[in-house]
Coordinates of C-alpha atoms in Angstrom, one line a residue:
Chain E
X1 CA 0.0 0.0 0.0
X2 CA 1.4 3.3 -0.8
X3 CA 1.4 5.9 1.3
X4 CA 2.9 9.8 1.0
X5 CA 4.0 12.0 3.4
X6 CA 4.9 15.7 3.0
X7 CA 7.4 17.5 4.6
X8 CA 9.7 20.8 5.1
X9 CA 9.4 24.3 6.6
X10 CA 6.2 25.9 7.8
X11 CA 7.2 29.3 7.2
X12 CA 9.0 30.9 4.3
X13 CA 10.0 34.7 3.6
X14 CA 8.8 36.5 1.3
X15 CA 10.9 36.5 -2.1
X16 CA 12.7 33.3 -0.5
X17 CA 12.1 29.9 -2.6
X18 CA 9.6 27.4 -0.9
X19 CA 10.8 23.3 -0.6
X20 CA 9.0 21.0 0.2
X21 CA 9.9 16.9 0.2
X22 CA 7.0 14.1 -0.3
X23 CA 8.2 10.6 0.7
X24 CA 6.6 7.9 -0.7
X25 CA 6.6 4.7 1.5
X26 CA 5.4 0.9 0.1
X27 CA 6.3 1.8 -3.6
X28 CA 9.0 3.1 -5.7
X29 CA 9.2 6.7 -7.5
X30 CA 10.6 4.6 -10.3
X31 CA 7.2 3.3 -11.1
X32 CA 5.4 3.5 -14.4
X33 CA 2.5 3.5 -13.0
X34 CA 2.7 6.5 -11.2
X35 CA 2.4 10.3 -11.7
X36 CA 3.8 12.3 -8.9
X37 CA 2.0 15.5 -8.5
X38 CA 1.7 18.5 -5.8
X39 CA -1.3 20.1 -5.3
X40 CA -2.1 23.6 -2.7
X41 CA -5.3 24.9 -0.9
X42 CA -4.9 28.2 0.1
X43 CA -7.0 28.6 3.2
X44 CA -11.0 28.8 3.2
X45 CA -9.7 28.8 -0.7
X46 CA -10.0 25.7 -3.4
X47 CA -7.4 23.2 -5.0
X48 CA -5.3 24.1 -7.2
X49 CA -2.7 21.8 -9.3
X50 CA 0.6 23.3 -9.7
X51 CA 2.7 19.9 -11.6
X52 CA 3.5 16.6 -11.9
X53 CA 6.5 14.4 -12.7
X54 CA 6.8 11.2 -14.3
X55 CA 9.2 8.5 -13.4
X56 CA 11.4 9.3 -16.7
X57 CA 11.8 12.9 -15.3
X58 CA 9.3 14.4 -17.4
X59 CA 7.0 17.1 -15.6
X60 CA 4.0 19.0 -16.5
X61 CA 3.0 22.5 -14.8
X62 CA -0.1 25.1 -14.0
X63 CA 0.8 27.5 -17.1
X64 CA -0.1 30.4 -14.0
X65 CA 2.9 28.9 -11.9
X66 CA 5.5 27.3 -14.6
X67 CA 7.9 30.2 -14.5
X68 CA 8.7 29.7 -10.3
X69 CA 8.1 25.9 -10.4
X70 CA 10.5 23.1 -10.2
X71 CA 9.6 19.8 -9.3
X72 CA 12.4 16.5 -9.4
X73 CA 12.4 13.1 -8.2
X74 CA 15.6 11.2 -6.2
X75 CA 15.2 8.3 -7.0
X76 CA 18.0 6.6 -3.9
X77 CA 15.8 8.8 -1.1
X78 CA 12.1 7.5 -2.9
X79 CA 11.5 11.2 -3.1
X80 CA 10.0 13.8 -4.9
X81 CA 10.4 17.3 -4.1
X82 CA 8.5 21.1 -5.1
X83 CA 10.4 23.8 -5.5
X84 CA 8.9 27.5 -5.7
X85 CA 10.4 30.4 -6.2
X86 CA 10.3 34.4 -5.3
X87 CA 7.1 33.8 -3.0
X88 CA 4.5 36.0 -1.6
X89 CA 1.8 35.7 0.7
X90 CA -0.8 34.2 -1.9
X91 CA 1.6 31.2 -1.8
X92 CA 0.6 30.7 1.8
X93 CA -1.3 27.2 1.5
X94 CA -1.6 23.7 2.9
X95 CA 1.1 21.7 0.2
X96 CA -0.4 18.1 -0.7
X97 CA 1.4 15.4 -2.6
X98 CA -0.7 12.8 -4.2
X99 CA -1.1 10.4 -7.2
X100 CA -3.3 8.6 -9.4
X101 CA -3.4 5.1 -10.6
X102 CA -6.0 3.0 -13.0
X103 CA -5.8 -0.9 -12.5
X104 CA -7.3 -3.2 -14.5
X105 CA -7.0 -7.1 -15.2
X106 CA -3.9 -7.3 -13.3
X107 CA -2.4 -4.4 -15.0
X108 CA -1.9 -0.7 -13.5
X109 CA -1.2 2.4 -15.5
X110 CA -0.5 6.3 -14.5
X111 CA -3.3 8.9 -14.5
X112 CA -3.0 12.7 -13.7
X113 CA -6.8 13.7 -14.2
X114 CA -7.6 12.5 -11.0
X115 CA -5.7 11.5 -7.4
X116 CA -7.1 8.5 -5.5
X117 CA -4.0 8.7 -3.2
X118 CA -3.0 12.0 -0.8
X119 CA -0.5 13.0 1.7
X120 CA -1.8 14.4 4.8
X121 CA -0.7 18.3 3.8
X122 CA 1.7 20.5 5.2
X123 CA 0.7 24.1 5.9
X124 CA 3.0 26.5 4.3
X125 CA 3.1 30.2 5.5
X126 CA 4.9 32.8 3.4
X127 CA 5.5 35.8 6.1
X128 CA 8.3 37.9 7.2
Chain V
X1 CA -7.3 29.5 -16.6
X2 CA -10.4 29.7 -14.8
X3 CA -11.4 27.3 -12.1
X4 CA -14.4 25.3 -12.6
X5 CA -17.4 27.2 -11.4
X6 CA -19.4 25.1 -8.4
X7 CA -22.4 26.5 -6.3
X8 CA -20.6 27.9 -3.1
X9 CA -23.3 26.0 -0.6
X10 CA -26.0 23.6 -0.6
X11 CA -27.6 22.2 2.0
X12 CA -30.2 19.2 2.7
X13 CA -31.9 16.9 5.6
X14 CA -30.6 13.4 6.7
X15 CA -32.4 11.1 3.7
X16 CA -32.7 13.2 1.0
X17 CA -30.5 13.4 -2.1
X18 CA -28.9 16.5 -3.1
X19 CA -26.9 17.6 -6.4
X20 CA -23.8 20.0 -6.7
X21 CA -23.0 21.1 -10.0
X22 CA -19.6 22.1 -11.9
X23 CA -19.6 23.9 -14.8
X24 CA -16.7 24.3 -17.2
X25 CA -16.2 24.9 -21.1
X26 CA -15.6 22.6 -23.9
X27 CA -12.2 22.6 -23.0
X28 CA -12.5 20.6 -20.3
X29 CA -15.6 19.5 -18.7
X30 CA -17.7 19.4 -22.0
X31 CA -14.7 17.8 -23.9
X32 CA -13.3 15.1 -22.0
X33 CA -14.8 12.5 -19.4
X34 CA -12.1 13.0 -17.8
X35 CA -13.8 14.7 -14.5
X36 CA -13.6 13.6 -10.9
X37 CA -14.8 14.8 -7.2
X38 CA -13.4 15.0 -4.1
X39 CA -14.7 14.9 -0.3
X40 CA -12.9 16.7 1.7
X41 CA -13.7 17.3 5.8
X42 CA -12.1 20.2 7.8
X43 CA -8.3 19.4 8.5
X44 CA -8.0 16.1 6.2
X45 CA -7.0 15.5 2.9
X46 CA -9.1 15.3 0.0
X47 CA -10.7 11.7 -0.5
X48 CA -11.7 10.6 -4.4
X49 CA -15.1 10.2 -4.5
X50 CA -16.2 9.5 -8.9
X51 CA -13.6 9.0 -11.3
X52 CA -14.0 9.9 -15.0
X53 CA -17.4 11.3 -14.7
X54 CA -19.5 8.4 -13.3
X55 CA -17.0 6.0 -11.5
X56 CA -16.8 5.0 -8.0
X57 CA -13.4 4.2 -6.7
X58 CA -13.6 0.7 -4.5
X59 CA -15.0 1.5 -1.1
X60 CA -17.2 4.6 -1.8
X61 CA -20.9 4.3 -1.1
X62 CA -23.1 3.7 -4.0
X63 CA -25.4 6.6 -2.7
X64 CA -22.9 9.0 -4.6
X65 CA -22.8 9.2 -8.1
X66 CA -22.0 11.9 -11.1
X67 CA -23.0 12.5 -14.3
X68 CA -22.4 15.0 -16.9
X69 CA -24.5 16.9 -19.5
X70 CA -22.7 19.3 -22.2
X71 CA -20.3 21.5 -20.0
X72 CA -21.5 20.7 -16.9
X73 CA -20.9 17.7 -14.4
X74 CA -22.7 16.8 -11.2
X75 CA -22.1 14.9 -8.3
X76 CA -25.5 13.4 -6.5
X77 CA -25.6 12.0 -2.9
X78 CA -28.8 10.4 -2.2
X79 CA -29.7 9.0 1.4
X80 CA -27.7 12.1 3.2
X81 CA -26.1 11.1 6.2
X82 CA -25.0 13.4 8.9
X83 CA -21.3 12.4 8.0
X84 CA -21.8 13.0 4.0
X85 CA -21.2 16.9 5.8
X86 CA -18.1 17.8 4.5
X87 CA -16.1 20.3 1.4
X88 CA -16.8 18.5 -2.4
X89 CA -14.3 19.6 -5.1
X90 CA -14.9 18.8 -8.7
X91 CA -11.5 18.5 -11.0
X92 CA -11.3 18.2 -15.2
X93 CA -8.5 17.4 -17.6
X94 CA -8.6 20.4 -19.6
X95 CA -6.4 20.3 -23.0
X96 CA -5.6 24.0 -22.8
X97 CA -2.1 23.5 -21.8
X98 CA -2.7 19.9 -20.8
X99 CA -2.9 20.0 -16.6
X100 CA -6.0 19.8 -14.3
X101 CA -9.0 22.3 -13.0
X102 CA -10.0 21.7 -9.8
X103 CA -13.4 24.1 -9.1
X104 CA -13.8 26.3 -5.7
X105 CA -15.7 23.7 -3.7
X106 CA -19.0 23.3 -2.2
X107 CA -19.6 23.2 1.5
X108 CA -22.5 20.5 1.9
X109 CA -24.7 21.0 5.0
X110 CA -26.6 17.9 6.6
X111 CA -29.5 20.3 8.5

């Protein structure tokens, strides 16, 4: 059973860069079957998607974040990381990692339109 | 891109089925079957609720279900419990720029 679990700094500066580590636990960030996304609620606020990464390295990100976004994978620490740059206070937001997965007949492939498989959050405050 | 537009509230009594709406474009609700919803209670991470429009993940009640009808989807809970009270979330594939819409979430009262 996978299982994901955010972590890193509760409060960041303003203009500073944001890092936060998700560490997945009962499977492998080499999987295929896997796309390894990060997700934010600001509070009282909605979701919103900022990326994902595929086990070959590939990533995908929110067009309205892309230029302050990084997000890697290492692969000996079964990690997966967020980076965001030159924050301000409308980054202030519980951080989510999570994942989606379609299994049929045995066989299991990667899905990004939806996540059946969250972290807990971490609660991110961008404050001087 | 915009979010998806949801009611902000809706409310109903233990028993009784209720419906919360998303709306999107052709984009992304209208154009793909690609969209999902998410129950979410205060302090807790979002749980999958319908995959891909009508689908139930294994575990979830068969008292919710969704549908979709041109731009719109909807999720429907019928036989409202006190703990169906909770935040619902509606997400779409949309191909401008290939990611994910999530809407603003409705806040479901059980009176």
């Amino acid at each position: 059973q996978v299982q994901l679990q955010e972590s890193g700094p509760g409060l960041v500066k303003p203009s500073e860069t944001l890092s936060l580590t998700c560490t997945v636990s009962g499977g492998s960030v080499t999987s295929n079957s896997h796309y390894w996304s990060w997700i934010r609620q600001p509070p009282g606020k909605g979701l919103e998607w900022i990326g994902h990464i595929y086990y070959s390295g590939n990533t995908n990100y929110n067009p309205s974040l892309k230029s302050r976004v990084t997000i890697s994978v290492d692969t000996s620490k079964n990690q997966f990381f967020l980076k965001l740059s030159s924050v301000t206070a409308a980054d202030t937001a519980v951080y989510f990692c999570a994942t989606g997965q379609s299994c049929s007949g045995g066989s299991c492939y990667p899905v990004f339109w939806y996540f059946d498989l969250w972290g807990r959050g971490t609660l991110v405050t961008v404050s001087s | 891109q915009s979010a998806l537009t949801q009611p902000a509230s809706v409310s109903g009594s233990p028993g009784q089925s209720i419906t919360i709406s998303c709306t999107g474009t052709s984009s992304d609700v209208g154009g793909y079957n690609y969209v999902s919803w998410y129950q979410q209670h205060p302090g807790k991470a979002p749980k999958l609720m319908i995959y891909e429009v009508s689908n139930r993940p294994s575990g979830v009640s068969n008292r919710f279900s969704g549908s979709k009808s041109g731009n719109t989807a909807s999720l429907t809970i019928s036989g409202l419990q006190a703990e169906d009270e909770a935040h619902y979330s509606c997400s779409s594939y949309t191909s401008t720029s290939l990611h994910v819409l999530f809407g603003g979430g409705t806040k479901l009262t059980v009176l």
